[in-house]
């Protein structure tokens, strides 16, 4: 598959003079979604009203959209459902996993994991009140910390700050040898790098869809449950849409067979429709080819930035196979530098306290964008453009 084929810039709504290196945080809008939504509003919600649940396929949408994601993460269809946010999916996966290994008390993660994953674990531990402990060693020490005391290994494959990638296959293998249930968070993997959930024998996986999958701000998250658990995992959020017969309105909960038990409440139809259209961009895209392109572009980016900006330090692993699809640098004035860069038409982001982060997304970036972005970073850093007063003020979201 040629590079031209991968680059689908004309499928996105992106201003001509903007270089968008933040698709790892919020993907740009696919034009398909913009074209599709008026018809969903008019022909489905508008015309069909309540009938849309049956006649427009709203009821099955969480599973249908999950099946679209399945190919991108190496799962068979039928084992992924969509809905709610990733924080909720962390809760569901962790509660179900702890219930499977109910005689163990340790949740093993790492101290580079995204805070919400750890916060949710803390909250669940309190709610369960069974003396669980959350262990968060350095990412490099996780492998040695896997032993028979661990109930659940809960990791994010690609570190949101540094892009460091865990060896999913090896860690899962070791976990299985010790009877540990695995949960992999694919927030920075899905739509960016090839994943083989079934080949790696993962127990649970979760991820969001507004990053590399371009589903739009707050788009629904997904959860994967391995076949062996799909009929027995206990849903902690036992909502009516995960009931075996939601419209029997029974007094008591009975979990639905299969992964549908991870449904909670009424699905966000409009948001799922945006996502459904957004996923069309991935039709015909091979994830290995996409990731290869990401590695080529990332290498060029690192070479050019490091070559021209001696005051930046590479925060990401040097070897491209050890990275996800973003590249980060440490710079003391990272926040102001990112603001100055945005003013020059290059959008990256800042992660506290001193990380400049850039998403490398081959679906809409090519060599020329990468080189131009590197030049602009050099102007900001080397000419001290970041020093201007206007670049010092932080908004609510950074
Ligand atoms: C982006 C991200 C989240 C965000 O969770 P939301 O509930 O969607 O806000 C959670 N975990 C990881 C690892 C992330 O990268």
Short mmCIF file of C-alpha atoms and ligand atoms in Angstrom, two decimals:
data_model
loop_
_atom_site.label_atom_id
_atom_site.label_comp_id
_atom_site.label_asym_id
_atom_site.label_seq_id
_atom_site.Cartn_x
_atom_site.Cartn_y
_atom_site.Cartn_z
CA UNK A 1 0.00 0.00 0.00
CA UNK A 2 1.53 3.30 -1.01
CA UNK A 3 1.99 6.34 1.18
CA UNK A 4 -0.42 8.25 -1.05
CA UNK A 5 -3.08 5.73 -0.27
CA UNK A 6 -2.61 6.07 3.47
CA UNK A 7 -2.72 9.85 3.37
CA UNK A 8 -6.38 10.76 3.33
CA UNK A 9 -6.03 14.43 4.14
CA UNK A 10 -8.91 15.30 1.82
CA UNK A 11 -11.20 13.16 3.99
CA UNK A 12 -10.80 15.59 6.88
CA UNK A 13 -11.99 19.07 7.66
CA UNK A 14 -8.64 20.73 8.21
CA UNK A 15 -7.78 24.37 7.45
CA UNK A 16 -5.23 24.55 4.61
CA UNK A 17 -2.57 26.45 6.46
CA UNK A 18 -2.73 24.42 9.67
CA UNK A 19 -0.45 21.54 10.64
CA UNK A 20 -2.36 19.48 13.15
CA UNK A 21 -0.12 17.45 15.45
CA UNK A 22 -2.72 16.85 18.14
CA UNK A 23 -4.73 13.98 16.67
CA UNK A 24 -3.57 11.90 19.63
CA UNK A 25 -5.69 14.12 21.88
CA UNK A 26 -8.63 15.03 19.65
CA UNK A 27 -8.76 13.75 16.08
CA UNK A 28 -9.91 16.22 13.40
CA UNK A 29 -13.39 15.99 11.94
CA UNK A 30 -13.85 13.50 9.10
CA UNK A 31 -15.92 15.07 6.32
CA UNK A 32 -18.00 11.90 6.16
CA UNK A 33 -19.31 12.70 9.64
CA UNK A 34 -20.19 16.26 8.64
CA UNK A 35 -22.05 14.99 5.58
CA UNK A 36 -23.79 12.14 7.40
CA UNK A 37 -25.11 13.90 10.48
CA UNK A 38 -27.76 16.13 8.87
CA UNK A 39 -29.37 12.97 7.45
CA UNK A 40 -29.29 11.28 10.85
CA UNK A 41 -30.97 14.33 12.38
CA UNK A 42 -33.53 14.72 9.61
CA UNK A 43 -34.28 11.18 8.43
CA UNK A 44 -33.74 9.27 11.64
CA UNK A 45 -34.46 11.40 14.68
CA UNK A 46 -36.65 13.88 12.79
CA UNK A 47 -38.76 11.52 10.71
CA UNK A 48 -38.70 8.28 12.67
CA UNK A 49 -38.84 9.71 16.18
CA UNK A 50 -39.08 6.85 18.70
CA UNK A 51 -39.33 4.37 15.83
CA UNK A 52 -35.63 4.97 15.17
CA UNK A 53 -34.72 2.46 17.86
CA UNK A 54 -35.88 -0.34 15.60
CA UNK A 55 -36.07 1.18 12.15
CA UNK A 56 -32.80 3.09 12.11
CA UNK A 57 -30.82 0.43 13.97
CA UNK A 58 -30.18 2.58 17.05
CA UNK A 59 -30.64 -0.25 19.48
CA UNK A 60 -27.87 -2.39 17.97
CA UNK A 61 -25.60 0.53 17.27
CA UNK A 62 -23.27 0.04 20.28
CA UNK A 63 -22.44 -3.44 19.00
CA UNK A 64 -22.38 -2.55 15.32
CA UNK A 65 -19.87 0.22 15.97
CA UNK A 66 -17.89 -2.11 18.24
CA UNK A 67 -17.62 -4.54 15.34
CA UNK A 68 -16.12 -1.78 13.20
CA UNK A 69 -13.46 -1.15 15.84
CA UNK A 70 -12.75 -4.88 16.21
CA UNK A 71 -10.76 -5.14 13.00
CA UNK A 72 -8.52 -2.25 14.05
CA UNK A 73 -7.57 -3.88 17.37
CA UNK A 74 -7.33 -7.54 16.41
CA UNK A 75 -10.61 -8.80 17.85
CA UNK A 76 -13.32 -10.98 16.33
CA UNK A 77 -16.66 -9.29 15.87
CA UNK A 78 -19.06 -9.63 18.77
CA UNK A 79 -16.63 -8.94 21.60
CA UNK A 80 -16.56 -5.13 21.67
CA UNK A 81 -19.34 -2.79 22.74
CA UNK A 82 -19.31 0.99 22.70
CA UNK A 83 -20.83 3.56 25.00
CA UNK A 84 -20.07 5.88 27.94
CA UNK A 85 -16.59 7.29 28.43
CA UNK A 86 -13.26 5.58 28.91
CA UNK A 87 -13.23 6.32 32.65
CA UNK A 88 -16.46 4.30 32.95
CA UNK A 89 -14.96 1.47 30.88
CA UNK A 90 -11.95 1.37 33.21
CA UNK A 91 -14.36 0.90 36.10
CA UNK A 92 -16.32 -1.84 34.33
CA UNK A 93 -13.25 -3.77 33.22
CA UNK A 94 -11.51 -3.50 36.57
CA UNK A 95 -14.56 -4.50 38.59
CA UNK A 96 -15.17 -7.53 36.36
CA UNK A 97 -11.49 -8.53 36.46
CA UNK A 98 -11.27 -8.26 40.26
CA UNK A 99 -14.37 -10.37 40.55
CA UNK A 100 -12.76 -13.13 38.47
CA UNK A 101 -9.65 -13.15 40.67
CA UNK A 102 -11.56 -12.55 43.88
CA UNK A 103 -9.04 -14.25 46.18
CA UNK A 104 -6.25 -11.81 45.26
CA UNK A 105 -5.83 -8.20 46.38
CA UNK A 106 -3.23 -6.46 44.21
CA UNK A 107 -3.97 -4.28 41.18
CA UNK A 108 -0.71 -3.75 39.30
CA UNK A 109 -0.38 -0.70 37.08
CA UNK A 110 2.46 1.79 36.62
CA UNK A 111 3.19 5.33 37.70
CA UNK A 112 3.06 6.60 34.12
CA UNK A 113 -0.53 5.51 33.61
CA UNK A 114 -3.08 8.17 32.77
CA UNK A 115 -4.43 9.60 36.04
CA UNK A 116 -8.10 8.75 35.46
CA UNK A 117 -7.28 5.04 35.22
CA UNK A 118 -5.56 5.22 38.60
CA UNK A 119 -8.23 7.45 40.15
CA UNK A 120 -10.96 5.06 39.07
CA UNK A 121 -9.01 2.17 40.58
CA UNK A 122 -8.66 4.10 43.86
CA UNK A 123 -12.39 4.80 43.91
CA UNK A 124 -13.33 1.21 43.16
CA UNK A 125 -11.00 -0.05 45.89
CA UNK A 126 -12.83 2.19 48.38
CA UNK A 127 -16.24 1.07 47.20
CA UNK A 128 -15.35 -2.62 47.36
CA UNK A 129 -13.71 -2.14 50.75
CA UNK A 130 -11.98 -5.53 50.61
CA UNK A 131 -8.44 -4.34 51.19
CA UNK A 132 -7.29 -4.17 47.58
CA UNK A 133 -4.05 -2.34 46.89
CA UNK A 134 -3.00 -0.38 43.84
CA UNK A 135 0.69 -0.93 43.04
CA UNK A 136 2.30 1.59 40.67
CA UNK A 137 5.98 0.87 40.06
CA UNK A 138 7.99 2.55 37.30
CA UNK A 139 6.92 1.25 33.89
CA UNK A 140 10.22 -0.64 33.43
CA UNK A 141 9.65 -2.48 36.71
CA UNK A 142 6.19 -3.79 35.92
CA UNK A 143 7.38 -7.06 34.45
CA UNK A 144 9.33 -8.00 37.58
CA UNK A 145 6.36 -7.09 39.76
CA UNK A 146 4.06 -9.68 38.19
CA UNK A 147 3.63 -12.60 40.59
CA UNK A 148 0.95 -14.84 42.09
CA UNK A 149 -0.27 -12.12 44.45
CA UNK A 150 -1.46 -9.92 41.59
CA UNK A 151 -5.16 -10.05 40.76
CA UNK A 152 -5.17 -7.70 37.80
CA UNK A 153 -2.54 -6.16 35.55
CA UNK A 154 -4.02 -2.87 34.33
CA UNK A 155 -1.80 -0.99 31.90
CA UNK A 156 -2.05 1.60 29.17
CA UNK A 157 -0.05 0.32 26.23
CA UNK A 158 1.27 3.69 25.05
CA UNK A 159 2.28 6.26 27.68
CA UNK A 160 0.29 9.45 27.12
CA UNK A 161 3.26 11.65 27.94
CA UNK A 162 6.33 9.93 26.59
CA UNK A 163 4.85 7.56 23.97
CA UNK A 164 6.77 4.67 25.56
CA UNK A 165 5.12 1.45 24.49
CA UNK A 166 4.73 -1.56 26.77
CA UNK A 167 5.37 -5.01 25.30
CA UNK A 168 1.76 -6.14 25.42
CA UNK A 169 2.43 -9.67 24.28
CA UNK A 170 5.28 -10.38 26.68
CA UNK A 171 3.64 -8.81 29.74
CA UNK A 172 0.36 -10.58 29.05
CA UNK A 173 2.15 -13.89 28.67
CA UNK A 174 3.86 -13.47 32.02
CA UNK A 175 0.60 -12.36 33.61
CA UNK A 176 -1.17 -15.46 32.35
CA UNK A 177 1.60 -17.69 33.69
CA UNK A 178 0.84 -16.25 37.12
CA UNK A 179 -2.93 -16.37 36.83
CA UNK A 180 -3.23 -12.57 36.54
CA UNK A 181 -6.17 -11.05 34.63
CA UNK A 182 -5.08 -8.41 32.11
CA UNK A 183 -6.69 -5.10 31.21
CA UNK A 184 -5.10 -3.07 28.44
CA UNK A 185 -6.06 0.54 27.87
CA UNK A 186 -5.74 1.31 24.17
CA UNK A 187 -6.45 5.06 24.40
CA UNK A 188 -3.25 5.91 22.53
CA UNK A 189 -3.11 2.73 20.47
CA UNK A 190 -6.48 2.24 18.77
CA UNK A 191 -6.31 3.68 15.27
CA UNK A 192 -2.59 4.35 15.61
CA UNK A 193 -0.73 1.07 15.91
CA UNK A 194 -1.51 -2.57 15.10
CA UNK A 195 -2.96 -4.45 18.05
CA UNK A 196 -3.69 -8.15 18.30
CA UNK A 197 -6.01 -8.53 21.29
CA UNK A 198 -6.88 -12.11 20.51
CA UNK A 199 -3.37 -13.14 19.45
CA UNK A 200 -2.02 -11.71 22.72
CA UNK A 201 -4.77 -13.47 24.69
CA UNK A 202 -5.84 -10.29 26.49
CA UNK A 203 -8.69 -10.61 28.99
CA UNK A 204 -10.15 -7.10 28.81
CA UNK A 205 -9.32 -4.06 26.70
CA UNK A 206 -10.76 -0.57 26.73
CA UNK A 207 -10.18 2.59 24.74
CA UNK A 208 -11.55 5.91 23.65
CA UNK A 209 -12.54 6.93 20.16
CA UNK A 210 -11.96 10.69 20.06
CA UNK A 211 -8.18 10.40 19.75
CA UNK A 212 -6.80 8.50 16.73
CA UNK A 213 -10.24 7.20 15.75
CA UNK A 214 -11.50 10.76 15.13
CA UNK A 215 -14.94 10.21 16.67
CA UNK A 216 -15.32 13.79 17.92
CA UNK A 217 -15.11 15.44 21.37
CA UNK A 218 -16.49 13.11 24.05
CA UNK A 219 -17.26 10.31 21.57
CA UNK A 220 -18.18 6.96 23.19
CA UNK A 221 -15.55 4.59 24.51
CA UNK A 222 -15.27 0.85 23.89
CA UNK A 223 -14.70 -2.29 25.91
CA UNK A 224 -13.47 -5.68 24.72
CA UNK A 225 -14.16 -8.81 26.73
CA UNK A 226 -12.37 -12.04 25.78
CA UNK A 227 -14.67 -14.79 24.60
CA UNK A 228 -13.89 -16.93 27.65
CA UNK A 229 -15.23 -14.22 29.97
CA UNK A 230 -17.97 -12.82 27.81
CA UNK A 231 -20.74 -14.99 29.23
CA UNK A 232 -19.55 -14.96 32.84
CA UNK A 233 -18.00 -11.55 33.58
CA UNK A 234 -20.01 -9.74 36.24
CA UNK A 235 -21.13 -6.27 35.15
CA UNK A 236 -20.54 -3.82 38.00
CA UNK A 237 -22.76 -1.26 36.30
CA UNK A 238 -25.79 -3.47 35.93
CA UNK A 239 -27.93 -1.12 33.89
CA UNK A 240 -31.04 -2.07 31.99
CA UNK A 241 -29.43 -2.06 28.54
CA UNK A 242 -27.08 -4.81 29.69
CA UNK A 243 -30.00 -6.91 30.95
CA UNK A 244 -30.85 -10.13 29.16
CA UNK A 245 -34.34 -8.79 28.37
CA UNK A 246 -34.41 -4.99 28.84
CA UNK A 247 -37.95 -4.64 27.61
CA UNK A 248 -39.37 -7.28 29.93
CA UNK A 249 -38.82 -4.71 32.69
CA UNK A 250 -38.12 -7.44 35.20
CA UNK A 251 -37.68 -6.58 38.85
CA UNK A 252 -34.21 -8.07 39.04
CA UNK A 253 -31.07 -7.90 36.96
CA UNK A 254 -29.97 -10.79 34.76
CA UNK A 255 -26.86 -10.13 32.72
CA UNK A 256 -27.22 -10.33 28.95
CA UNK A 257 -25.34 -13.16 27.32
CA UNK A 258 -22.09 -12.11 25.68
CA UNK A 259 -20.36 -8.76 25.67
CA UNK A 260 -23.65 -6.88 25.53
CA UNK A 261 -23.71 -7.24 29.30
CA UNK A 262 -21.23 -4.35 29.34
CA UNK A 263 -23.88 -2.02 27.95
CA UNK A 264 -25.20 0.25 30.68
CA UNK A 265 -27.92 2.71 29.71
CA UNK A 266 -29.44 4.31 26.63
CA UNK A 267 -26.72 4.62 23.98
CA UNK A 268 -25.63 8.06 22.73
CA UNK A 269 -27.06 7.60 19.25
CA UNK A 270 -25.95 10.91 17.76
CA UNK A 271 -22.40 10.55 19.04
CA UNK A 272 -22.27 6.94 17.87
CA UNK A 273 -23.47 8.04 14.45
CA UNK A 274 -20.63 10.53 14.17
CA UNK A 275 -18.22 7.77 15.15
CA UNK A 276 -19.77 5.32 12.71
CA UNK A 277 -19.18 7.76 9.85
CA UNK A 278 -15.70 8.65 11.14
CA UNK A 279 -14.66 5.00 11.04
CA UNK A 280 -15.24 4.96 7.28
CA UNK A 281 -11.88 6.72 6.97
CA UNK A 282 -10.22 3.51 8.13
CA UNK A 283 -11.86 1.39 5.44
CA UNK A 284 -9.09 -0.27 3.46
CA UNK A 285 -6.40 0.99 5.83
CA UNK A 286 -4.00 -1.67 7.02
CA UNK A 287 -2.84 -0.89 10.56
CA UNK A 288 0.68 -2.25 9.97
CA UNK A 289 1.12 0.02 6.95
CA UNK A 290 -0.28 2.98 8.86
CA UNK A 291 2.09 2.42 11.78
CA UNK A 292 5.05 2.00 9.42
CA UNK A 293 4.25 5.41 7.96
CA UNK A 294 3.96 6.83 11.46
CA UNK A 295 7.43 5.50 12.29
CA UNK A 296 8.95 7.00 9.13
CA UNK A 297 7.37 10.39 9.79
CA UNK A 298 8.26 10.30 13.50
CA UNK A 299 11.89 9.54 12.70
CA UNK A 300 12.05 12.44 10.30
CA UNK A 301 10.42 14.69 12.90
CA UNK A 302 12.84 13.69 15.66
CA UNK A 303 15.86 14.07 13.37
CA UNK A 304 14.82 17.54 12.26
CA UNK A 305 13.78 18.83 15.68
CA UNK A 306 16.81 17.44 17.51
CA UNK A 307 19.05 18.69 14.73
CA UNK A 308 17.84 22.26 15.04
CA UNK A 309 16.84 22.63 18.70
CA UNK A 310 19.69 21.74 21.08
CA UNK A 311 17.67 22.89 24.10
CA UNK A 312 14.97 20.23 23.61
CA UNK A 313 15.41 16.78 25.10
CA UNK A 314 13.70 13.80 23.54
CA UNK A 315 11.19 12.43 26.08
CA UNK A 316 10.18 9.49 23.89
CA UNK A 317 12.14 6.30 23.31
CA UNK A 318 14.70 6.68 20.53
CA UNK A 319 13.81 3.41 18.85
CA UNK A 320 10.64 3.84 16.84
CA UNK A 321 9.35 0.33 17.59
CA UNK A 322 9.28 1.25 21.28
CA UNK A 323 7.02 4.25 20.66
CA UNK A 324 3.35 4.73 19.94
CA UNK A 325 2.41 7.34 17.38
CA UNK A 326 3.30 10.55 19.20
CA UNK A 327 6.62 12.15 19.96
CA UNK A 328 7.42 14.26 23.02
CA UNK A 329 10.19 16.58 24.06
CA UNK A 330 11.12 18.08 27.40
CA UNK A 331 11.52 21.84 27.39
CA UNK A 332 11.47 24.05 30.46
CA UNK A 333 9.07 26.50 28.77
CA UNK A 334 6.94 23.84 27.12
CA UNK A 335 3.60 25.49 27.84
CA UNK A 336 4.49 28.90 26.36
CA UNK A 337 6.32 27.30 23.46
CA UNK A 338 3.22 25.33 22.47
CA UNK A 339 1.10 28.52 22.59
CA UNK A 340 3.58 30.34 20.37
CA UNK A 341 3.67 27.39 18.00
CA UNK A 342 -0.13 27.34 17.70
CA UNK A 343 0.07 31.00 16.66
CA UNK A 344 2.41 29.90 13.87
CA UNK A 345 -0.13 27.35 12.65
CA UNK A 346 1.29 24.20 14.23
CA UNK A 347 -0.95 22.58 16.83
CA UNK A 348 0.73 20.32 19.36
CA UNK A 349 -0.01 20.14 23.06
CA UNK A 350 1.50 20.57 26.47
CA UNK A 351 1.54 18.07 29.30
CA UNK A 352 2.56 19.29 32.73
CA UNK A 353 5.11 20.10 33.85
CA UNK A 354 7.44 20.37 30.85
CA UNK A 355 6.39 18.15 27.94
CA UNK A 356 5.75 19.29 24.37
CA UNK A 357 3.75 16.55 22.68
CA UNK A 358 3.11 15.97 18.99
CA UNK A 359 0.81 13.37 17.44
CA UNK A 360 2.10 11.89 14.19
CA UNK A 361 -0.94 10.78 12.19
CA UNK A 362 -0.21 9.54 8.65
CA UNK A 363 -3.89 9.69 7.69
CA UNK A 364 -3.48 13.44 7.25
CA UNK A 365 0.24 14.25 7.61
CA UNK A 366 3.07 13.92 5.14
CA UNK A 367 6.81 14.66 5.05
CA UNK A 368 6.30 18.29 4.03
CA UNK A 369 4.07 18.95 7.07
CA UNK A 370 6.57 17.33 9.40
CA UNK A 371 9.49 19.38 8.06
CA UNK A 372 7.57 22.63 8.20
CA UNK A 373 6.44 21.87 11.75
CA UNK A 374 10.03 21.17 12.78
CA UNK A 375 11.15 24.50 11.28
CA UNK A 376 8.47 26.36 13.21
CA UNK A 377 9.38 24.62 16.45
CA UNK A 378 12.96 25.74 15.85
CA UNK A 379 11.83 29.37 15.39
CA UNK A 380 9.79 29.30 18.59
CA UNK A 381 12.55 27.74 20.66
CA UNK A 382 15.68 29.29 19.17
CA UNK A 383 14.32 32.80 18.67
CA UNK A 384 12.61 32.78 22.07
CA UNK A 385 9.15 33.50 20.62
CA UNK A 386 7.67 31.70 23.63
CA UNK A 387 8.75 34.57 25.89
CA UNK A 388 5.93 36.89 24.82
CA UNK A 389 3.49 37.75 27.58
CA UNK A 390 0.46 36.45 25.66
CA UNK A 391 1.85 32.93 25.66
CA UNK A 392 2.05 32.68 29.44
CA UNK A 393 -1.67 32.50 30.26
CA UNK A 394 -3.20 29.07 30.86
CA UNK A 395 -6.83 28.21 30.02
CA UNK A 396 -8.94 25.64 31.89
CA UNK A 397 -7.83 22.90 29.50
CA UNK A 398 -4.12 22.63 28.71
C1 LIG B 1 -7.41 9.97 27.08
C2 LIG B 1 -7.35 8.93 28.13
C3 LIG B 1 -8.41 8.75 29.04
C4 LIG B 1 -9.60 9.66 29.04
O1 LIG B 1 -10.71 9.12 29.69
P1 LIG B 1 -12.14 9.78 29.44
O2 LIG B 1 -13.06 9.10 30.35
O3 LIG B 1 -12.47 9.60 28.00
O4 LIG B 1 -12.03 11.25 29.74
C5 LIG B 1 -8.32 7.71 29.95
N1 LIG B 1 -7.23 6.90 29.97
C6 LIG B 1 -6.19 7.06 29.14
C7 LIG B 1 -5.03 6.14 29.20
C8 LIG B 1 -6.20 8.10 28.20
O5 LIG B 1 -5.17 8.29 27.39
#
